[in-house]
GROMACS .gro file of C-alpha atoms in nm:
model
  188
    1MET     CA    1   2.163   3.732   0.345
    2ARG     CA    2   1.817   3.575   0.353
    3PRO     CA    3   1.826   3.196   0.401
    4TRP     CA    4   1.616   3.122   0.093
    5THR     CA    5   1.862   3.304  -0.135
    6ARG     CA    6   2.111   3.026  -0.052
    7TRP     CA    7   1.868   2.747  -0.148
    8PRO     CA    8   2.042   2.654  -0.479
    9GLU     CA    9   2.378   2.648  -0.300
   10ILE     CA   10   2.241   2.435  -0.015
   11CYS     CA   11   2.088   2.188  -0.261
   12ARG     CA   12   2.408   2.170  -0.463
   13ASP     CA   13   2.621   2.104  -0.153
   14SER     CA   14   2.394   1.836  -0.007
   15ALA     CA   15   2.269   1.502  -0.124
   16ILE     CA   16   1.926   1.651  -0.198
   17GLU     CA   17   1.814   1.591  -0.551
   18VAL     CA   18   1.579   1.862  -0.671
   19SER     CA   19   1.365   1.793  -0.972
   20SER     CA   20   1.310   2.102  -1.178
   21MET     CA   21   0.960   2.015  -1.294
   22PRO     CA   22   0.706   1.756  -1.181
   23THR     CA   23   0.623   1.493  -1.440
   24GLU     CA   24   0.288   1.484  -1.612
   25LEU     CA   25   0.179   1.196  -1.390
   26GLU     CA   26   0.283   1.384  -1.075
   27ASN     CA   27   0.082   1.685  -1.189
   28LEU     CA   28  -0.221   1.462  -1.251
   29LEU     CA   29  -0.184   1.295  -0.912
   30ASN     CA   30  -0.189   1.636  -0.746
   31ALA     CA   31  -0.474   1.800  -0.931
   32ASN     CA   32  -0.723   1.554  -1.071
   33TYR     CA   33  -1.000   1.321  -0.967
   34LYS     CA   34  -0.925   0.950  -0.952
   35ALA     CA   35  -1.148   0.870  -1.251
   36ASP     CA   36  -0.958   1.123  -1.463
   37ILE     CA   37  -0.622   0.982  -1.356
   38ILE     CA   38  -0.733   0.625  -1.428
   39ALA     CA   39  -0.859   0.727  -1.772
   40TRP     CA   40  -0.525   0.898  -1.841
   41MET     CA   41  -0.332   0.590  -1.719
   42ARG     CA   42  -0.532   0.367  -1.953
   43LEU     CA   43  -0.445   0.597  -2.242
   44HIS     CA   44  -0.079   0.605  -2.134
   45PRO     CA   45   0.017   0.251  -2.027
   46GLU     CA   46   0.383   0.356  -2.040
   47ALA     CA   47   0.317   0.559  -1.723
   48PHE     CA   48   0.255   0.239  -1.523
   49ASP     CA   49   0.627   0.203  -1.449
   50GLU     CA   50   0.645   0.561  -1.323
   51ALA     CA   51   0.341   0.503  -1.101
   52LEU     CA   52   0.504   0.187  -0.968
   53ALA     CA   53   0.831   0.374  -0.901
   54LEU     CA   54   0.639   0.646  -0.716
   55THR     CA   55   0.456   0.379  -0.516
   56LEU     CA   56   0.784   0.223  -0.406
   57ALA     CA   57   0.953   0.557  -0.338
   58GLU     CA   58   0.893   0.748  -0.022
   59ARG     CA   59   0.777   1.071  -0.183
   60SER     CA   60   0.479   1.229  -0.022
   61PRO     CA   61   0.212   1.287  -0.149
   62TYR     CA   62   0.294   1.101  -0.470
   63SER     CA   63   0.360   0.758  -0.314
   64TRP     CA   64   0.014   0.724  -0.165
   65ARG     CA   65  -0.165   0.864  -0.469
   66ALA     CA   66   0.036   0.653  -0.711
   67SER     CA   67  -0.040   0.334  -0.516
   68TRP     CA   68  -0.406   0.438  -0.497
   69VAL     CA   69  -0.420   0.466  -0.877
   70LEU     CA   70  -0.196   0.166  -0.940
   71TRP     CA   71  -0.434  -0.062  -0.751
   72SER     CA   72  -0.714   0.056  -0.980
   73VAL     CA   73  -0.533  -0.003  -1.310
   74MET     CA   74  -0.334  -0.316  -1.233
   75GLU     CA   75  -0.432  -0.658  -1.357
   76LYS     CA   76  -0.486  -0.955  -1.127
   77ASN     CA   77  -0.136  -1.090  -1.045
   78ASP     CA   78   0.017  -0.819  -1.264
   79ALA     CA   79   0.354  -0.930  -1.405
   80ARG     CA   80   0.486  -0.573  -1.384
   81ILE     CA   81   0.443  -0.580  -1.005
   82ARG     CA   82   0.540  -0.942  -0.938
   83LYS     CA   83   0.914  -0.884  -0.902
   84HIS     CA   84   0.849  -0.600  -0.655
   85ILE     CA   85   0.647  -0.810  -0.407
   86PRO     CA   86   0.941  -0.860  -0.166
   87ARG     CA   87   1.011  -0.487  -0.158
   88ILE     CA   88   0.644  -0.401  -0.106
   89ILE     CA   89   0.633  -0.641   0.189
   90ARG     CA   90   0.957  -0.494   0.325
   91ILE     CA   91   0.838  -0.131   0.312
   92LEU     CA   92   0.486  -0.207   0.433
   93ARG     CA   93   0.551  -0.142   0.802
   94GLU     CA   94   0.743   0.183   0.736
   95ARG     CA   95   0.478   0.366   0.539
   96ARG     CA   96   0.200   0.596   0.648
   97ASP     CA   97  -0.146   0.450   0.708
   98SER     CA   98  -0.291   0.553   0.371
   99GLU     CA   99   0.003   0.403   0.183
  100GLN     CA  100  -0.015   0.084   0.391
  101ARG     CA  101  -0.382   0.044   0.302
  102GLU     CA  102  -0.314   0.079  -0.071
  103LEU     CA  103  -0.007  -0.148  -0.064
  104LEU     CA  104  -0.215  -0.414   0.112
  105LYS     CA  105  -0.481  -0.382  -0.158
  106ILE     CA  106  -0.215  -0.426  -0.426
  107LEU     CA  107  -0.085  -0.738  -0.250
  108GLN     CA  108  -0.439  -0.878  -0.228
  109ASN     CA  109  -0.447  -0.876  -0.608
  110MET     CA  110  -0.118  -1.063  -0.638
  111HIS     CA  111  -0.022  -1.428  -0.610
  112ILE     CA  112   0.230  -1.423  -0.327
  113PRO     CA  113   0.516  -1.671  -0.376
  114THR     CA  114   0.547  -1.921  -0.092
  115ARG     CA  115   0.885  -1.785   0.022
  116HIS     CA  116   0.726  -1.442   0.085
  117GLU     CA  117   0.414  -1.561   0.266
  118GLY     CA  118   0.583  -1.574   0.609
  119PRO     CA  119   0.714  -1.215   0.599
  120LEU     CA  120   0.378  -1.098   0.462
  121PHE     CA  121   0.188  -1.278   0.738
  122ASP     CA  122   0.417  -1.124   1.003
  123ALA     CA  123   0.377  -0.773   0.860
  124CYS     CA  124  -0.001  -0.811   0.842
  125VAL     CA  125  -0.021  -0.940   1.200
  126ASP     CA  126   0.182  -0.638   1.316
  127LEU     CA  127  -0.055  -0.402   1.136
  128TRP     CA  128  -0.363  -0.588   1.264
  129GLN     CA  129  -0.240  -0.576   1.623
  130SER     CA  130  -0.178  -0.200   1.600
  131ILE     CA  131  -0.521  -0.110   1.734
  132GLY     CA  132  -0.452   0.262   1.688
  133LYS     CA  133  -0.436   0.219   1.311
  134PRO     CA  134  -0.739   0.314   1.101
  135PRO     CA  135  -0.989   0.029   1.060
  136SER     CA  136  -0.935   0.028   0.683
  137VAL     CA  137  -0.564  -0.057   0.723
  138ARG     CA  138  -0.638  -0.327   0.978
  139HIS     CA  139  -0.921  -0.468   0.765
  140ASN     CA  140  -0.697  -0.500   0.460
  141ALA     CA  141  -0.423  -0.659   0.670
  142PHE     CA  142  -0.675  -0.908   0.808
  143ARG     CA  143  -0.794  -0.999   0.458
  144LEU     CA  144  -0.441  -1.118   0.379
  145ILE     CA  145  -0.416  -1.296   0.716
  146ALA     CA  146  -0.743  -1.477   0.641
  147ALA     CA  147  -0.629  -1.572   0.290
  148LEU     CA  148  -0.308  -1.721   0.428
  149ALA     CA  149  -0.497  -1.900   0.708
  150ALA     CA  150  -0.731  -2.052   0.449
  151LYS     CA  151  -0.428  -2.184   0.265
  152TYR     CA  152  -0.249  -2.304   0.581
  153PRO     CA  153  -0.495  -2.455   0.833
  154GLU     CA  154  -0.228  -2.454   1.105
  155LEU     CA  155  -0.266  -2.073   1.118
  156ARG     CA  156  -0.632  -2.093   1.222
  157ALA     CA  157  -0.542  -2.100   1.592
  158ALA     CA  158  -0.344  -1.778   1.546
  159VAL     CA  159  -0.642  -1.619   1.371
  160ALA     CA  160  -0.864  -1.715   1.667
  161LEU     CA  161  -0.625  -1.534   1.902
  162LEU     CA  162  -0.609  -1.234   1.670
  163THR     CA  163  -0.986  -1.190   1.673
  164ARG     CA  164  -1.028  -1.162   2.048
  165GLY     CA  165  -1.210  -0.863   2.193
  166GLU     CA  166  -0.917  -0.624   2.228
  167TYR     CA  167  -0.850  -0.645   1.853
  168MET     CA  168  -1.213  -0.623   1.748
  169ASP     CA  169  -1.341  -0.356   1.989
  170THR     CA  170  -1.171  -0.064   1.815
  171LEU     CA  171  -1.310  -0.151   1.471
  172SER     CA  172  -1.603   0.026   1.313
  173PRO     CA  173  -1.924  -0.181   1.303
  174GLY     CA  174  -1.893  -0.234   0.927
  175VAL     CA  175  -1.534  -0.359   0.946
  176ARG     CA  176  -1.617  -0.578   1.246
  177HIS     CA  177  -1.906  -0.734   1.051
  178SER     CA  178  -1.679  -0.793   0.750
  179ILE     CA  179  -1.418  -0.966   0.970
  180GLN     CA  180  -1.686  -1.184   1.129
  181ARG     CA  181  -1.807  -1.287   0.783
  182MET     CA  182  -1.451  -1.381   0.686
  183LEU     CA  183  -1.425  -1.592   0.999
  184GLN     CA  184  -1.741  -1.782   0.900
  185ALA     CA  185  -1.598  -1.873   0.558
  186PRO     CA  186  -1.583  -2.251   0.510
  187LYS     CA  187  -1.204  -2.262   0.469
  188LEU     CA  188  -1.139  -2.049   0.775
   0.00000   0.00000   0.00000
């Protein structure tokens, strides 16, 4: 017997949940340009919750693409995302680089409650210190670090340590310049 002929039996006997058909949003995420997906999302605001669920789920390639689109259609401090901030912070370290970048961008658009600022700062420092990560992930992590340091002056010493040579040398010139501009901001 060929192994693939037992696929329905294997799925039935395991904890694997197999969806029979991808949703309309999943099809769009797979086959369309971002502008087309954003236009569709604006016409179908009810799909926001599905995009958010895909963002929070670990379902490649939908998670990254959903977060990529979600960031583009969300409002500043979007109420639909607010209650998910702790979970986004919790899953941040576990995700792939592209998902991390988009989750960080979502968090940049949110007001982070005080009780979640510490875990967010720690997660961002971990990402920033991972010099093997793409500069775009590290840049977005540093933007949140800088925002928190501007709010809490006692973090400025930590920021000075985090911007030493070993952390800056692996960045692209454009990202390095952007970080240096953030460091020159009056509040930092």
